Short mmCIF file of C-alpha atoms and ligand atoms in Angstrom, two decimals:
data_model
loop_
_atom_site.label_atom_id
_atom_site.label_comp_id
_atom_site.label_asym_id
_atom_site.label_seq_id
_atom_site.Cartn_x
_atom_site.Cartn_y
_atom_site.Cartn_z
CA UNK A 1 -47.29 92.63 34.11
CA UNK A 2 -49.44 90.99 37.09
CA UNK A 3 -48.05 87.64 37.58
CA UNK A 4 -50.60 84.71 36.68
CA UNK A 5 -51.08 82.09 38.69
CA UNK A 6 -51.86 78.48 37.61
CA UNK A 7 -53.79 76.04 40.06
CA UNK A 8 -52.72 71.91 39.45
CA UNK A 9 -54.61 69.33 40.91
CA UNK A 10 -54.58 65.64 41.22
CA UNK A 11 -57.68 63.04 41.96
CA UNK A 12 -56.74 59.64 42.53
CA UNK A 13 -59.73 57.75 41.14
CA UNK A 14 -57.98 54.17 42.30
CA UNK A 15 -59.97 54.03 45.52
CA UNK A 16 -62.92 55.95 44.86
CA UNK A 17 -66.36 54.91 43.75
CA UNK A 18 -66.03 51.14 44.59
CA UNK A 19 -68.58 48.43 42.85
CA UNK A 20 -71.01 46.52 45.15
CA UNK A 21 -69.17 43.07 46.09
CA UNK A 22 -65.57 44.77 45.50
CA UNK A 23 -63.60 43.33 42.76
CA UNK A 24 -63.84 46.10 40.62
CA UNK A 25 -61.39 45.34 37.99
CA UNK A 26 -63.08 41.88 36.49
CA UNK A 27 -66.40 43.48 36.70
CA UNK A 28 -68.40 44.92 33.13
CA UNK A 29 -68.75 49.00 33.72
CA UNK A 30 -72.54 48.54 34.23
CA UNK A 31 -71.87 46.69 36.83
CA UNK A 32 -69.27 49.25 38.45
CA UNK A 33 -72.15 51.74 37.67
CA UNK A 34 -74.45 50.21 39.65
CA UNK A 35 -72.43 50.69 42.93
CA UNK A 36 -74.03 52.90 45.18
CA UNK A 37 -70.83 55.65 45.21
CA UNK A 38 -70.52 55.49 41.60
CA UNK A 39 -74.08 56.07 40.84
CA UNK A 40 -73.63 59.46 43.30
CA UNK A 41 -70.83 60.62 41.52
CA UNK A 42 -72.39 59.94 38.17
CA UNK A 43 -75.68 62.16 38.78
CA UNK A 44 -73.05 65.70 38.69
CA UNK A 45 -72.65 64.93 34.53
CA UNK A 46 -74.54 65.97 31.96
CA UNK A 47 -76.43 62.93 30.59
CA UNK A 48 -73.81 63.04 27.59
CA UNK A 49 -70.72 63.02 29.66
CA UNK A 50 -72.45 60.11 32.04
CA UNK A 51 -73.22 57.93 28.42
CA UNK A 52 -69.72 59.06 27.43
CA UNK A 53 -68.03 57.44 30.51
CA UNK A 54 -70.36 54.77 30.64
CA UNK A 55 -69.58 53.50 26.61
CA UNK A 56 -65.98 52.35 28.51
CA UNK A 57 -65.42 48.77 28.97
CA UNK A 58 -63.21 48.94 31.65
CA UNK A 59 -64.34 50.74 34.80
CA UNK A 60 -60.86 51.35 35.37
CA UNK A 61 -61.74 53.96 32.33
CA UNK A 62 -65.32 54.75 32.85
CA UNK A 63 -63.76 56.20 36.67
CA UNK A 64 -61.14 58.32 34.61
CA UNK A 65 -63.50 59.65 32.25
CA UNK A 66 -66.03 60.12 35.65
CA UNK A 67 -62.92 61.90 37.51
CA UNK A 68 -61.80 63.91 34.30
CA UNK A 69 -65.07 65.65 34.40
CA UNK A 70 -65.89 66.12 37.70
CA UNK A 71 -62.75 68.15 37.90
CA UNK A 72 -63.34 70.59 34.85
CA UNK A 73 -66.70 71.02 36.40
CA UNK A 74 -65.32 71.59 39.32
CA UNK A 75 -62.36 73.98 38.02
CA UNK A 76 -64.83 76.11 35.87
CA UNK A 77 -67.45 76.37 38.59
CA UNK A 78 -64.62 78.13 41.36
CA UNK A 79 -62.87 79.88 39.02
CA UNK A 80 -65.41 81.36 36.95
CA UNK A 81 -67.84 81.81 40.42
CA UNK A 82 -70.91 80.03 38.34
CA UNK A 83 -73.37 77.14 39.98
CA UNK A 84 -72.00 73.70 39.14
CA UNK A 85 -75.05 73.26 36.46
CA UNK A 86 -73.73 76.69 34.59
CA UNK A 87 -70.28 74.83 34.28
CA UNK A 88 -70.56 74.10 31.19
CA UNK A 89 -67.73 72.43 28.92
CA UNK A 90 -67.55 73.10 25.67
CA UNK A 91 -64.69 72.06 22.79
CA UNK A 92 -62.46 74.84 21.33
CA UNK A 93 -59.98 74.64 18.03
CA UNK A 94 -59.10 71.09 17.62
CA UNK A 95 -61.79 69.64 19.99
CA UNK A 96 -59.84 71.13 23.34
CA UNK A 97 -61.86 71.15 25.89
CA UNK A 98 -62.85 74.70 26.61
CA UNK A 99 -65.40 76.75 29.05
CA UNK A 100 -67.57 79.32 27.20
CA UNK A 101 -68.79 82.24 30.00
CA UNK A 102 -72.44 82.77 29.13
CA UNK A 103 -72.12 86.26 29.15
CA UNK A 104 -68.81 87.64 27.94
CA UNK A 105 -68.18 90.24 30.75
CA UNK A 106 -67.48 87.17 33.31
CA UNK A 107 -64.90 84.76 34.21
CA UNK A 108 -63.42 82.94 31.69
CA UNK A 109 -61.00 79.35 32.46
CA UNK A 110 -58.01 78.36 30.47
CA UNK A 111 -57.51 74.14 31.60
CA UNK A 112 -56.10 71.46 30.18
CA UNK A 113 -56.72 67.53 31.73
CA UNK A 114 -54.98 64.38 31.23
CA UNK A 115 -55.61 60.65 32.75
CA UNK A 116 -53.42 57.51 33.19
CA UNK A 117 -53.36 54.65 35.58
CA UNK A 118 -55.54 55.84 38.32
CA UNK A 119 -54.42 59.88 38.01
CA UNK A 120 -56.36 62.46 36.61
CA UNK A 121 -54.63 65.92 36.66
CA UNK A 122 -56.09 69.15 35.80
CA UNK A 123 -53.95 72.10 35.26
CA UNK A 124 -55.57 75.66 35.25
CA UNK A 125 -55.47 79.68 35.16
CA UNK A 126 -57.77 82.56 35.07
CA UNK A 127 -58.39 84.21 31.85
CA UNK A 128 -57.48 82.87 28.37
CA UNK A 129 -54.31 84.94 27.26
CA UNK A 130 -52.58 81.80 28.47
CA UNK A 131 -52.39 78.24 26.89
CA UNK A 132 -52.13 75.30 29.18
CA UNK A 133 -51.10 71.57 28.51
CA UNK A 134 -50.90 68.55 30.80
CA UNK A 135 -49.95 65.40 30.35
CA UNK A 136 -49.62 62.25 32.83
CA UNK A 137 -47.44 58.80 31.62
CA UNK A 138 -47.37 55.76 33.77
CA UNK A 139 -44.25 53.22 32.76
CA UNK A 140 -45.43 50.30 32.20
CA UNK A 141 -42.24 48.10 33.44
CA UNK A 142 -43.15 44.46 32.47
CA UNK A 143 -44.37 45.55 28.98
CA UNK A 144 -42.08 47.84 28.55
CA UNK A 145 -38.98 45.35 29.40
CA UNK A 146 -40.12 42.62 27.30
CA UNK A 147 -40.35 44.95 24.42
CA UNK A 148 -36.93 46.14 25.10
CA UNK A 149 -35.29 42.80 25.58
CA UNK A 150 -36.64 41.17 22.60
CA UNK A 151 -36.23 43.95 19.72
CA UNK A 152 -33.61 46.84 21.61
CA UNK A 153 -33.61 49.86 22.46
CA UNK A 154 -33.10 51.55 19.19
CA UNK A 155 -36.14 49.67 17.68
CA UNK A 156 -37.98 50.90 20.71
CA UNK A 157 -37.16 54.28 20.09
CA UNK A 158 -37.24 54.19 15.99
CA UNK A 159 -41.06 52.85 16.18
CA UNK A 160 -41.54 56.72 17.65
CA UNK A 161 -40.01 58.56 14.45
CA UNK A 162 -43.22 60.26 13.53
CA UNK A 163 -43.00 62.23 16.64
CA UNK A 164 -40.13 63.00 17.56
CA UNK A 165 -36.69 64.16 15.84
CA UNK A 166 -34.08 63.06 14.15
CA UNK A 167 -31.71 64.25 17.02
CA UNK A 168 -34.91 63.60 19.54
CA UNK A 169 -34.43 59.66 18.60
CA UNK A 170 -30.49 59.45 18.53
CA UNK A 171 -31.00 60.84 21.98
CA UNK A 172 -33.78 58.84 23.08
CA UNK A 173 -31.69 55.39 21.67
CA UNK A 174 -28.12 56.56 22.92
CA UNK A 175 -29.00 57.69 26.40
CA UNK A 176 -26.32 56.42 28.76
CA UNK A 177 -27.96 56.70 32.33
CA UNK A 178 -25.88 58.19 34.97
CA UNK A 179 -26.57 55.37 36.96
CA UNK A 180 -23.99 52.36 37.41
CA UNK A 181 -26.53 49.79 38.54
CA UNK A 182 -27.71 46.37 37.00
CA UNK A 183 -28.81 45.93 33.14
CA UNK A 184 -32.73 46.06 34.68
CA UNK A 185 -31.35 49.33 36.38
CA UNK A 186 -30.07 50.61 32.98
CA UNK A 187 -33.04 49.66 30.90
CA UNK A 188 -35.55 51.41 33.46
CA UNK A 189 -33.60 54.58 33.25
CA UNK A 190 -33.89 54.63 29.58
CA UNK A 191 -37.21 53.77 29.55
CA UNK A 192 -37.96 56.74 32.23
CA UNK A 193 -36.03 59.18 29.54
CA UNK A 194 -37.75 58.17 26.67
CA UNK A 195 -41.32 58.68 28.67
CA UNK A 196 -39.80 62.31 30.27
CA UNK A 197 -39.38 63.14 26.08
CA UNK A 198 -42.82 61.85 25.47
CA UNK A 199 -44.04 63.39 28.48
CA UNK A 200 -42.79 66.99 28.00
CA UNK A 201 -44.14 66.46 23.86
CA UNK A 202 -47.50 65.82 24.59
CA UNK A 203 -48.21 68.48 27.48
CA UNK A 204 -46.52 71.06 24.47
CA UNK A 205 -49.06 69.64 21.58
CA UNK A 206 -51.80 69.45 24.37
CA UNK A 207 -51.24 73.29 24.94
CA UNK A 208 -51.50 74.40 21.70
CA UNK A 209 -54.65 72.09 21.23
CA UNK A 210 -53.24 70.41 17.72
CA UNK A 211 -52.55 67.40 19.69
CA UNK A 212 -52.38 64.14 17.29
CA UNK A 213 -53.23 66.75 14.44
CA UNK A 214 -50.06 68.77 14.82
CA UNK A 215 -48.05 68.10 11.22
CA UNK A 216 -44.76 70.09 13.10
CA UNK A 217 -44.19 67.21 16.01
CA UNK A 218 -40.77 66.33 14.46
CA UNK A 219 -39.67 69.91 13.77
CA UNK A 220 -40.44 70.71 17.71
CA UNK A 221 -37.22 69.36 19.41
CA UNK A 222 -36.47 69.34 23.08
CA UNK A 223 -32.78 69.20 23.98
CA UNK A 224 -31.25 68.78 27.48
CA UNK A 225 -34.56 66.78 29.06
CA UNK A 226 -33.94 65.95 32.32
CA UNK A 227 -35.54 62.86 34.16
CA UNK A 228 -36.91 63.80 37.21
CA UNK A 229 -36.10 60.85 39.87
CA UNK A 230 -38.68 59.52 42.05
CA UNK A 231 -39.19 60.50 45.57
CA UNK A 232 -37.26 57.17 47.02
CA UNK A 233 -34.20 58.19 44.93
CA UNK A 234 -34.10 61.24 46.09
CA UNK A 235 -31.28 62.43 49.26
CA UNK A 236 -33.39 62.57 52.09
CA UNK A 237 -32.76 66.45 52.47
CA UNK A 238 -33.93 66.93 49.37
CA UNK A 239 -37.64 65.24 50.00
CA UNK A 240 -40.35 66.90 50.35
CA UNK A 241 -42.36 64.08 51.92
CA UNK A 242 -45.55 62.10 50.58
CA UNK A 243 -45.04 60.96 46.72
CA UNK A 244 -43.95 63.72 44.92
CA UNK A 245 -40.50 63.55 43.16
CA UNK A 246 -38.04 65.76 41.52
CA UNK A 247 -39.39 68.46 39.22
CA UNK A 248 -36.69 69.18 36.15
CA UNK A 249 -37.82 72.30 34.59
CA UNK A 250 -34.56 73.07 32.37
CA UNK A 251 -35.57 71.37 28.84
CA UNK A 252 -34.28 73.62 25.90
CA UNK A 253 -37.31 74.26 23.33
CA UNK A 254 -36.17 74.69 19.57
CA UNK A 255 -39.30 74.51 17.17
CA UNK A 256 -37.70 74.32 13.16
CA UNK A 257 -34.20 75.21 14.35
CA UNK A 258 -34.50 78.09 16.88
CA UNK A 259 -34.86 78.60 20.40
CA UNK A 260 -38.09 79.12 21.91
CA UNK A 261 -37.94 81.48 24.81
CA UNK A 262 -41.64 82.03 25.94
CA UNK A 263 -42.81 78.64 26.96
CA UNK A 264 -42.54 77.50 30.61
CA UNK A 265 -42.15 73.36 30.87
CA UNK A 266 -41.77 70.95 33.59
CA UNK A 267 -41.89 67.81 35.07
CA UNK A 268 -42.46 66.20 38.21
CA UNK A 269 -42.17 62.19 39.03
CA UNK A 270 -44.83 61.09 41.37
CA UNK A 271 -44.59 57.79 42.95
CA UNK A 272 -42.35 55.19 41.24
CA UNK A 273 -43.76 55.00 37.75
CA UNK A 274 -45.55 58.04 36.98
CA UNK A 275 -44.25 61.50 35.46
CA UNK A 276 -46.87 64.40 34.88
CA UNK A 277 -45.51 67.40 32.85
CA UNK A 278 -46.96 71.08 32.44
CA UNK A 279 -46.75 73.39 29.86
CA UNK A 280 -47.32 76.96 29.56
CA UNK A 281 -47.37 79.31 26.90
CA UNK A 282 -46.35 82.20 29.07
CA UNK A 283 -43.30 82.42 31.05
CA UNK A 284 -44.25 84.55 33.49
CA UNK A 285 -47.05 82.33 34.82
CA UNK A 286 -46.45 80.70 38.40
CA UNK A 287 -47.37 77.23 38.75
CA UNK A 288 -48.67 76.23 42.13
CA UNK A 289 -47.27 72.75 43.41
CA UNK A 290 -50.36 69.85 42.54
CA UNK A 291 -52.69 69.58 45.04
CA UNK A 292 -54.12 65.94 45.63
CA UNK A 293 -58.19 66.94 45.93
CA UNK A 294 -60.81 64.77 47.99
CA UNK A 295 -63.49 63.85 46.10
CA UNK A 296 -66.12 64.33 48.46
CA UNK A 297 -64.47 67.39 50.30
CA UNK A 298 -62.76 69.54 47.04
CA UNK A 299 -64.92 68.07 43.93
CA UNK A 300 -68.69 67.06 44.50
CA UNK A 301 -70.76 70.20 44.52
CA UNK A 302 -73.31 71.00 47.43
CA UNK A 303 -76.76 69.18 46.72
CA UNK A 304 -78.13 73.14 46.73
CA UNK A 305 -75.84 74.07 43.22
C1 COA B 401 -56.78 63.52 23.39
C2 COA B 401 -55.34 63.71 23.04
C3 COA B 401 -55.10 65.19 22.84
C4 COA B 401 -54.47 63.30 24.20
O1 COA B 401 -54.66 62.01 24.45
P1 COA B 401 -53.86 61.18 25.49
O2 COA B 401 -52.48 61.67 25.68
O3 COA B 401 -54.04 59.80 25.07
O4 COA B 401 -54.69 61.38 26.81
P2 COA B 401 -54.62 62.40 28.00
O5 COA B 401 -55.20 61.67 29.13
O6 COA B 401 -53.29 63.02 28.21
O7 COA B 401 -55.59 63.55 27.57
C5 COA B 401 -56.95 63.35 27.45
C6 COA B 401 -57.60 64.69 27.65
O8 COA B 401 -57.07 65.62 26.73
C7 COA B 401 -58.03 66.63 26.54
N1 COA B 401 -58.06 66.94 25.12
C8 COA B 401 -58.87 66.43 24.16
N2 COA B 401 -58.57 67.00 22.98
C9 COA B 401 -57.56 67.86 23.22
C10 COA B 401 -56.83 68.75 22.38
N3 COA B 401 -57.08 68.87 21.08
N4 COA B 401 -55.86 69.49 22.95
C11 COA B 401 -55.60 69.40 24.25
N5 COA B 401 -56.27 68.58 25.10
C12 COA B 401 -57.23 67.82 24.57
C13 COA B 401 -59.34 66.11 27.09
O9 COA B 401 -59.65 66.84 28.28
C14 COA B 401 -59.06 64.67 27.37
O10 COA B 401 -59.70 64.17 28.52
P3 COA B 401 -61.30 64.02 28.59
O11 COA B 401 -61.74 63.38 27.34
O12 COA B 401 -61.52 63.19 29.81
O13 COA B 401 -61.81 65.43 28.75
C15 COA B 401 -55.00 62.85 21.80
O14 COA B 401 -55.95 63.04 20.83
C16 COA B 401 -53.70 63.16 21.17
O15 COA B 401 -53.63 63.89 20.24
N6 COA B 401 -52.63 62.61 21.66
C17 COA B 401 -51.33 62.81 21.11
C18 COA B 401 -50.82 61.47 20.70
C19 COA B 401 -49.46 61.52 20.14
O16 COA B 401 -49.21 61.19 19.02
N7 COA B 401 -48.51 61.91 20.93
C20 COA B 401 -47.18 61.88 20.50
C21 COA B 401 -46.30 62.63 21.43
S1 COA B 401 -46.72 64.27 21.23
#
């Protein structure tokens, strides 16, 4: 069997598209809008994506909605050789965002997206025999601790029974960290386990496109999750520069009792609070290491497309 290959990429929106007079984050989104790069970037939507990312209140959001579809744009229009305005994207089962070729003879996309803090990643393969998921967290430390401190960490985990396992939670609230630092040190690392298990959950129920709709999320149990440590953690041999940290790839799958043995998952820390994981419905499939994108450079298409 020819060996797939999956592209990943990674826009970070944080600097991009600044408002006029800077201050970006206490301004309304029309404002934000207004900014000369932000109204460029805005004319390579639809007019229903633009209203879509423009109904945000935050600009913070209205630029991750922005990014989120330049990128499928962008992913459908190289991959499936059509002009940026024949990108189309469409929904699929369960509202997945999808690409529909035109004529069924071409190209077709399988891509999955996912946005937090200031990272959009898109994840991505040729064809549609393969299912792709993606899914960014951010830890939120301050919240997070508070919420810890005050109720525990079994409360903490117990609010997430819905979605994850019996065994999932006992795992999630007895986590010992490896660790022998402070309390704050122990708390973070239990915090960074629980988000690796909700990580590695949603890119799963973001493959199969059930998402919040899947009624199975407690009978899908992953055993043996790793935490993948951030870059500045890492032994200096074992760095491969720039922000990207450890990717754990070794969680166990068992969906109502048994094993499953076709689904490729990872995770990789970037910087110090973020954690973007990738699944796969196929095994075989080779995923290419993320590739940060320039906007201008990667993303925007010629003026002539
Ligand atoms: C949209 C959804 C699929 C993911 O939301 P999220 O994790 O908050 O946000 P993410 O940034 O990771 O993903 C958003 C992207 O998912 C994609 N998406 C939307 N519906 C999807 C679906 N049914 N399947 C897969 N991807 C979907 C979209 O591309 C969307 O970005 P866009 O609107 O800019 O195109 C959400 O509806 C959901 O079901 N979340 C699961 C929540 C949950 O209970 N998780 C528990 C752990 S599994």
């Amino acid at each position: 069997m020819e060996e797939t290959k999956a592209f990943r990429w990674l826009l970070d929106v944080q600097p991009l598209w600044p408002a006029s007079g800077g201050g970006q984050a206490t301004q309304s989104t029309a404002h934000w809008a207004a900014g000369t790069a932000a109204q460029h970037a805005l004319t390579f939507l639809t007019d229903g994506e633009r209203a879509r990312a423009l109904r945000f209140y935050r600009p913070s959001d209205a630029k991750l909605s922005l990014g989120s579809n330049l990128l499928k744009h962008r992913a459908i229009a190289n991959t499936c050789q059509v002009p940026w305005s024949k990108a189309v994207i469409s929904e699929g089962a369960h509202k997945k965002p999808c690409y529909r070729p035109i004529a069924p003879s071409t190209k077709t996309l399988e891509f999955n997206v996912s946005h937090h803090g200031s990272l959009v990643a898109l994840v991505g393969c040729l064809g549609e025999s393969v299912k792709l998921g993606v899914d960014i967290v951010k830890m939120n430390w301050e919240k997070d601790h508070n919420t810890v401190m005050k109720d525990g960490f079994e409360a903490w985990a117990n609010v997430y029974e819905s979605v994850f396992s019996d065994q999932e939670i006992k795992d999630i609230a007895g986590f010992v960290p490896p660790t022998s630092g402070t309390d704050q040190d122990k708390i973070r690392a239990k915090l960074r386990h629980f988000y690796a298990h909700w990580c590695l959950k949603e890119a799963y129920v973001k493959m199969t496109g059930e998402a919040l709709l899947a009624s199975w999320l407690k009978d899908l149990e992953f055993r043996n999750v790793q935490v993948p440590l951030p870059a500045s953690q890492m032994d200096a041999s074992e760095r491969n520069g720039g922000d990207w940290g450890q990717t754990c790839g070794v969680t166990e799958i068992w969906f109502y009792g048994k094993r499953v043995t076709d689904v490729k998952l990872e995770i990789q820390a970037f910087r110090e609070d973020y954690m973007i994981a990738t699944a796969s419905s196929s095994k075989q499939i080779k995923l290419s290491d993320f590739e940060e994108l320039d906007v201008e450079r990667d993303v925007y298409p010629l003026q002539a497309q």
